[in-house]
XYZ file of C-alpha atoms in Angstrom:
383
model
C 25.069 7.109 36.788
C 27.010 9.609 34.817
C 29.769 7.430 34.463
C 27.475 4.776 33.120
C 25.816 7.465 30.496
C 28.936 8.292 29.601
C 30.282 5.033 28.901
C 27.283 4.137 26.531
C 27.810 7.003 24.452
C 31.254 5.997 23.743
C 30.313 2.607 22.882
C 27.587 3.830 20.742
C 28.148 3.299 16.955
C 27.607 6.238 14.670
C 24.529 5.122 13.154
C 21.974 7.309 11.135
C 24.257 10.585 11.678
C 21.996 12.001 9.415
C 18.622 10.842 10.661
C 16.555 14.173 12.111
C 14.670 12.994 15.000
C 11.194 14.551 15.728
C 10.199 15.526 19.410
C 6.627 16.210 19.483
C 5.395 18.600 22.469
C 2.216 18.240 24.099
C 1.495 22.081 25.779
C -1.456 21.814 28.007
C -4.502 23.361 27.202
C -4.623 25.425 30.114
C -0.697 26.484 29.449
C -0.039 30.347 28.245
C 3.469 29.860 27.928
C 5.102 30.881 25.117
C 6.585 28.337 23.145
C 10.478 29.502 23.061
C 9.960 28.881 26.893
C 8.777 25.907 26.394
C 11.197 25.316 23.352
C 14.081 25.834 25.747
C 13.156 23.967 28.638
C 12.319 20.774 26.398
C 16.111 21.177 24.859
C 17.353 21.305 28.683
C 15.329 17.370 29.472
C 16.557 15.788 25.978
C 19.879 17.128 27.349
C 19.232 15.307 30.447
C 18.249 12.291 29.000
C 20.509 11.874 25.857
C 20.360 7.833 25.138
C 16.952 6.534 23.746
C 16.148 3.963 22.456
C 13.428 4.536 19.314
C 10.283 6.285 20.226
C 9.847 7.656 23.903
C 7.547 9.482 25.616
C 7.693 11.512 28.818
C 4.452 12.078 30.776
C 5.908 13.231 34.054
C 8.552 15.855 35.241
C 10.717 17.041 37.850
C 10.619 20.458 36.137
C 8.309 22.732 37.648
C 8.014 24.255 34.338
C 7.639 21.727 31.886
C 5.094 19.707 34.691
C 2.783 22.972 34.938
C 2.855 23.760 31.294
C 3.617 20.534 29.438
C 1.159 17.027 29.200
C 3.292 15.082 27.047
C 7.075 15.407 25.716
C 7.276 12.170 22.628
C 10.032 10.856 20.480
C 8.352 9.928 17.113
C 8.338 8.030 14.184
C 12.167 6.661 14.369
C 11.269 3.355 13.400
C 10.671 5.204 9.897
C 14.455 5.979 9.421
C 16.387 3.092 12.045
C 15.550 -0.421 10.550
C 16.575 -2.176 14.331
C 16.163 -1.013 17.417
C 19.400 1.234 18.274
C 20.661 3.538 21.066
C 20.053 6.799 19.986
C 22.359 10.278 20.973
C 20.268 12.809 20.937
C 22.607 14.969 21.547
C 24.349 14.169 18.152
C 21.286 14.104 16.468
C 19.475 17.392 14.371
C 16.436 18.138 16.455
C 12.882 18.824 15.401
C 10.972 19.937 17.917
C 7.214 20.361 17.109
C 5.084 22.658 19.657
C 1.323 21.937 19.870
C -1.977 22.808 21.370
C -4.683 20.136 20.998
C -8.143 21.917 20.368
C -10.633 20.018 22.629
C -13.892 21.851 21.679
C -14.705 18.337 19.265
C -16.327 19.020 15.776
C -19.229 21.148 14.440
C -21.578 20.644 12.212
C -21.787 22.449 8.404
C -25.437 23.241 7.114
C -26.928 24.164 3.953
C -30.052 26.103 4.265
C -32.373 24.725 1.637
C -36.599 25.414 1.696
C -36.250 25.973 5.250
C -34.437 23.055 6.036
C -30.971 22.404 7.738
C -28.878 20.137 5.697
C -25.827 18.755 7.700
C -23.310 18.514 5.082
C -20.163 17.998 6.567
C -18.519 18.112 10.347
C -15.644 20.585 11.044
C -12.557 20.332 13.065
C -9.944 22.057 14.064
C -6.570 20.724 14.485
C -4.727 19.562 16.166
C -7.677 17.947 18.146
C -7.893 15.097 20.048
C -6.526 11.032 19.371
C -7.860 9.439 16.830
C -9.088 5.774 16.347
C -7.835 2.950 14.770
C -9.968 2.714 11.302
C -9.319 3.706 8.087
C -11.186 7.270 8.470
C -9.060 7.953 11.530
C -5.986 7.414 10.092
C -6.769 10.104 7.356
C -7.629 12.133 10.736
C -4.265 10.599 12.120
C -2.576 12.153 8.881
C -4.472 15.411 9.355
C -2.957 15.699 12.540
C 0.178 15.006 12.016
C 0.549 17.369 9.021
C -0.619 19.476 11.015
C 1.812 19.750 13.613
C 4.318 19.203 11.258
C 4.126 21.420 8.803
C 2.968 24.468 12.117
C 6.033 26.544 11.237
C 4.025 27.081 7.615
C 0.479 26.953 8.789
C -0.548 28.822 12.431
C -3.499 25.917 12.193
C -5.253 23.428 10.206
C -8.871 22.336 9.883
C -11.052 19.115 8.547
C -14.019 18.994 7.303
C -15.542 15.495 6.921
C -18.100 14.697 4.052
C -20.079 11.769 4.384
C -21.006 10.247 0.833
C -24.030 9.202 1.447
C -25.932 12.387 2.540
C -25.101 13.318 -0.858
C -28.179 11.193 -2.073
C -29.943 10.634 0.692
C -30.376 14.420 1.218
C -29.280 16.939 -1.727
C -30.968 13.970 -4.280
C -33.487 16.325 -5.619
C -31.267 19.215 -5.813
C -28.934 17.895 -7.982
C -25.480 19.370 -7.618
C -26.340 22.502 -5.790
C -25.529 21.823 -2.673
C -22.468 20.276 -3.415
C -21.562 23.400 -5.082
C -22.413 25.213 -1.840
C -20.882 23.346 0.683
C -17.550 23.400 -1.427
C -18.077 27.463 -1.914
C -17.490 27.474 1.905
C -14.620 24.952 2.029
C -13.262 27.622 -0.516
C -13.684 30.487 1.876
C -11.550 27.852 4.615
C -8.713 27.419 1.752
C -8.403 31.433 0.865
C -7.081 31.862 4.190
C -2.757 31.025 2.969
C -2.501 30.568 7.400
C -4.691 27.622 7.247
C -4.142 23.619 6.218
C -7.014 22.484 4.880
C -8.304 18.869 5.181
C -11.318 17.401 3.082
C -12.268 13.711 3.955
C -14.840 12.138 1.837
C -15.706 9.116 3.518
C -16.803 5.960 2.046
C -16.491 7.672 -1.794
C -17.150 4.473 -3.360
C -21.077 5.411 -3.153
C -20.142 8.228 -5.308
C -18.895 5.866 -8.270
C -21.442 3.041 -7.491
C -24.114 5.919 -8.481
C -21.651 6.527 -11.709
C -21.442 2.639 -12.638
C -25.412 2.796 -12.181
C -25.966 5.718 -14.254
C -24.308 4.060 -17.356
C -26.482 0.631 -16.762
C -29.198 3.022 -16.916
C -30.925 2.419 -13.489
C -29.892 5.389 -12.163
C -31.008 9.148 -12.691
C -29.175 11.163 -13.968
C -29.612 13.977 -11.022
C -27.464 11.388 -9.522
C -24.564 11.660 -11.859
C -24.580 15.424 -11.678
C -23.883 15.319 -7.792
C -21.074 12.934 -8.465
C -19.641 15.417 -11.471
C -20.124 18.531 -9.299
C -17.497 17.021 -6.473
C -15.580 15.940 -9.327
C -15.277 19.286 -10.425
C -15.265 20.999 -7.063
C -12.369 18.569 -6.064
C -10.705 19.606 -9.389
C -11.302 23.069 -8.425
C -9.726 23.469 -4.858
C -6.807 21.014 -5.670
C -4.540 23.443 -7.215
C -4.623 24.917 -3.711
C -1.261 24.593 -2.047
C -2.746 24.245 1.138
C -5.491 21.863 0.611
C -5.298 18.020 1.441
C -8.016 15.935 -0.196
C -8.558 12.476 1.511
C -10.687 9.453 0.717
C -11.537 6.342 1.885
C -13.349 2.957 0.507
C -14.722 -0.419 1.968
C -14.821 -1.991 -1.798
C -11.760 -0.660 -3.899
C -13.022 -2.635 -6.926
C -16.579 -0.082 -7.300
C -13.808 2.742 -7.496
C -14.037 3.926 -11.053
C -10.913 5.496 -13.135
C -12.680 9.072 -12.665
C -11.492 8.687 -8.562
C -8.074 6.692 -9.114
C -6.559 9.301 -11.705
C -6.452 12.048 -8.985
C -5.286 10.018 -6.159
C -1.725 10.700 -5.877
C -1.264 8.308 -2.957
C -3.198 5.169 -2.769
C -2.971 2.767 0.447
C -4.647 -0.539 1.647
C -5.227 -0.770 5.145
C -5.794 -4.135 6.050
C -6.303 -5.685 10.006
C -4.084 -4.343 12.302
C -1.335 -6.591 12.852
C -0.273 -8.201 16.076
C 2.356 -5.335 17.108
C -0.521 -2.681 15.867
C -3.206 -4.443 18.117
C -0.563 -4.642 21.069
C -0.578 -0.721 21.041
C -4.231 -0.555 20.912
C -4.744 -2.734 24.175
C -1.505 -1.134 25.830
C -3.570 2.343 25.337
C -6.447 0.667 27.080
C -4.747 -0.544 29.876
C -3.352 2.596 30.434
C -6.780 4.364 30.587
C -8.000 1.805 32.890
C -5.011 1.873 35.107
C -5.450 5.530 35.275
C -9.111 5.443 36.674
C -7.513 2.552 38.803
C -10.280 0.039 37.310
C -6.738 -2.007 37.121
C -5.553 -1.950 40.272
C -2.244 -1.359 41.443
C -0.487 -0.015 38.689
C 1.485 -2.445 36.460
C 4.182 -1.388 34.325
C 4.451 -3.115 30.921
C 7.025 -3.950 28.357
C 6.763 -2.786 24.658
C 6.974 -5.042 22.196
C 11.029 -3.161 21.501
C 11.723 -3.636 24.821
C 10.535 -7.656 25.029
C 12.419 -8.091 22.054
C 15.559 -5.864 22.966
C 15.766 -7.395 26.720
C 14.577 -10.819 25.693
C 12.788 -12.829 28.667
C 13.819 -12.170 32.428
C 11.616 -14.517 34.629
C 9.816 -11.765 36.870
C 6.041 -10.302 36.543
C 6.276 -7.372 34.023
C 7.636 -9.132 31.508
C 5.350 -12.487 32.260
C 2.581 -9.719 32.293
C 4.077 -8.366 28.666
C 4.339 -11.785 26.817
C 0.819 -12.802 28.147
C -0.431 -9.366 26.186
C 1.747 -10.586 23.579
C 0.029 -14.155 23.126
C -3.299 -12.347 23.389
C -2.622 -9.864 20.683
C -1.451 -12.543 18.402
C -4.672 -14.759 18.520
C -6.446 -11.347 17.952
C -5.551 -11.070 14.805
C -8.284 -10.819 12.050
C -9.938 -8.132 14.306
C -11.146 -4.797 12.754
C -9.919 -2.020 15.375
C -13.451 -1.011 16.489
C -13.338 -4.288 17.789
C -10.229 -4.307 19.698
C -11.546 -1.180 21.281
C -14.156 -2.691 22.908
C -13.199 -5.664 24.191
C -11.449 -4.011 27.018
C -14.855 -2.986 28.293
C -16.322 -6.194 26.822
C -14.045 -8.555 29.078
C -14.582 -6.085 32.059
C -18.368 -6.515 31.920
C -18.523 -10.394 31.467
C -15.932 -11.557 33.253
C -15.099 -8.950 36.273
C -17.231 -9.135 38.719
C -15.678 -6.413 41.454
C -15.155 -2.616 40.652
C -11.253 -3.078 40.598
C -9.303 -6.147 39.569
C -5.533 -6.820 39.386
C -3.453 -6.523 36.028
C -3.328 -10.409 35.994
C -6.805 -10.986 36.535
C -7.488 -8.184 33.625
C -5.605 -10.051 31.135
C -7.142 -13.065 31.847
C -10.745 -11.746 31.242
C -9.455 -9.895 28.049
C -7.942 -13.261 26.349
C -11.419 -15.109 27.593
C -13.015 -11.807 25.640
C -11.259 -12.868 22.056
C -12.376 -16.120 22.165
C -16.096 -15.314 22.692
C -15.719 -12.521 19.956
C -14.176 -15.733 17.892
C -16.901 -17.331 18.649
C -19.783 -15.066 17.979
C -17.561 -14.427 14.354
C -18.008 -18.337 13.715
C -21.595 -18.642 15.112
C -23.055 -15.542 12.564
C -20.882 -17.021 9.916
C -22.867 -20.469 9.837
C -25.699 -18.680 9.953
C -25.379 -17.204 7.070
């Protein structure tokens, strides 16, 4: 096996000589190790295990250590820097190796105290927490996270605090811009602290220029426009701050005034995942349900890398893989919330046992799509 190793590194080209590759570390929560430990013994498996190929992950050890201390060990985000899939030497490659704690105690909740009322105004995390979803809001909570972990060596943690829009109106209406000055006052307190990353999502914004575009047709009041100036200005405020992140996300870009776009340094459509994005999201699933042996016995899959990289061998997993493929593919046009569900949904309508074999699974999931198809077409002529 040595020999073998050894004989691929020689024939491996010297591509990318230059390219850092990140290792992401998963320490358990329960873990008290410190992280040079763990630093050490994570240098001793890449060692190991030199010759990837793009993104791995390990989930399970031989190292007492690293299988008491450590959930997850992943190669990430080389598809960024390699254009085609290529054998990788790690151990000709600068390492970045990126130590992290997910926080698993899930959001809380920031109130305002007005005339003896609780005002949620915005939920609070700490990061890293746990996986995100596959919308538009979590990938600015994908982002956070990442950053996060990334940038640990600066920051010893980050936070998020998530403003909805629409309590803006719905709740502070008749207290202008108060509130909003308030809640901001104790994002401020978050961003004095130089340890901390700070994250501020304001979701759905457009509702914050819709109120602007109806303030200038003159059906709107103008308490409304002086909540929308007071984030301006509160945004303009906490921006200078080196460690503050200010995201935003829209369903309808063209009700985004000038006001918005002008401070955006970074703007990005996200459209429908594509077939390769929705092959991930159903791999994830299958996992989970594989785990809690709902898919029963365990079936190993292909990636879509490793279909393409090993092309087709007539034998189960990769019959298994390309079926996946096929049904990701007509899946397309599918917001993610979707996706997510029809796991569960082809589960409940079309498995009738408590377990069911991988085969039978996938089968049930591609009968799924079409009925969601279906439902899509039937509300459509309705309308």
């Amino acid at each position: 096996m040595e020999d073998a190793a050894g004989d691929l590194k020689q024939a491996l080209p010297n591509v990318c000589d230059d390219v850092q590759i990140h290792v992401e570390v998963h320490q358990k929560s329960s873990s008290v190790a410190k992280k040079e430990d763990i630093r050490m013994s994570v240098l001793k498996l890449l060692n190991r295990h030199n010759i990837v190929f793009g993104d791995y992950k390990w989930t399970e050890f031989d190292d007492p250590f690293l299988k008491n201390n450590v959930q997850s060990v992943a190669i990430v985000d080389t598809e960024l820097k390699l254009e085609d899939r290529q054998p990788i030497d790690l151990s000709t490659r600068s390492l970045s190796l990126h130590i992290f704690h997910l926080n698993e105690e899930g959001p809380t909740s920031e109130n305002l105290e007005e005339e003896n009322e609780d005002i949620t105004a915005a939920h609070h995390w700490m990061l890293p927490a746990g996986p995100p979803g596959t919308g538009k809001t979590s990938l600015c909570k994908a982002l956070a996270q990442k950053l996060t972990i990334r940038l640990s060596y600066r920051y010893r943690y980050g936070q998020l605090i998530e403003i909805n829009s629409h309590s803006l109106f719905s709740k502070w209406f008749s207290e202008s811009g108060k509130l909003v000055t308030k809640m901001f006052q104790k994002i401020q307190e978050l961003v004095d602290d130089p340890d901390a990353l700070v994250f501020v999502l304001i979701d759905e914004v457009e509702s914050l220029t819709a109120a602007r575009s109806a303030f200038r047709a003159g059906t709107e009041p103008s308490d409304a426009i002086r909540v929308v100036n007071a984030v301006l200005t509160q945004i303009d405020q906490i921006k200078r701050y080196p460690n503050v992140v200010i995201l935003t996300t829209s369903n309808i870009t063209e009700k985004i005034d000038m006001a918005f776009v002008d401070r955006a340094d970074i703007k990005q459509y996200i459209g429908p995942p594509s077939t390769a994005a929705i092959f991930r999201i159903y791999l994830s699933c299958l996992e989970e349900l594989m785990k809690c042996q709902i898919i029963y016995p365990r079936q190993q899959l292909l990636t879509l890398r490793e279909l393409e990289m090993i092309g087709f061998i007539e034998n189960n997993v990769s019959r298994l893989s390309l079926l996946l493929k096929e049904i990701s593919r007509k899946s397309e046009g599918l917001g993610g919330r979707v996706l997510r569900k029809l796991p569960f949904l082809a589960h409940a309508l079309y498995i009738q046992s408590p377990s069911v074999t991988m085969t039978a699974f996938l089968q049930a999931l591609s009968l799924a799509v079409d009925k969601q198809f279906e439902e899509k077409k039937d509300l459509a002529d309705c309308v």
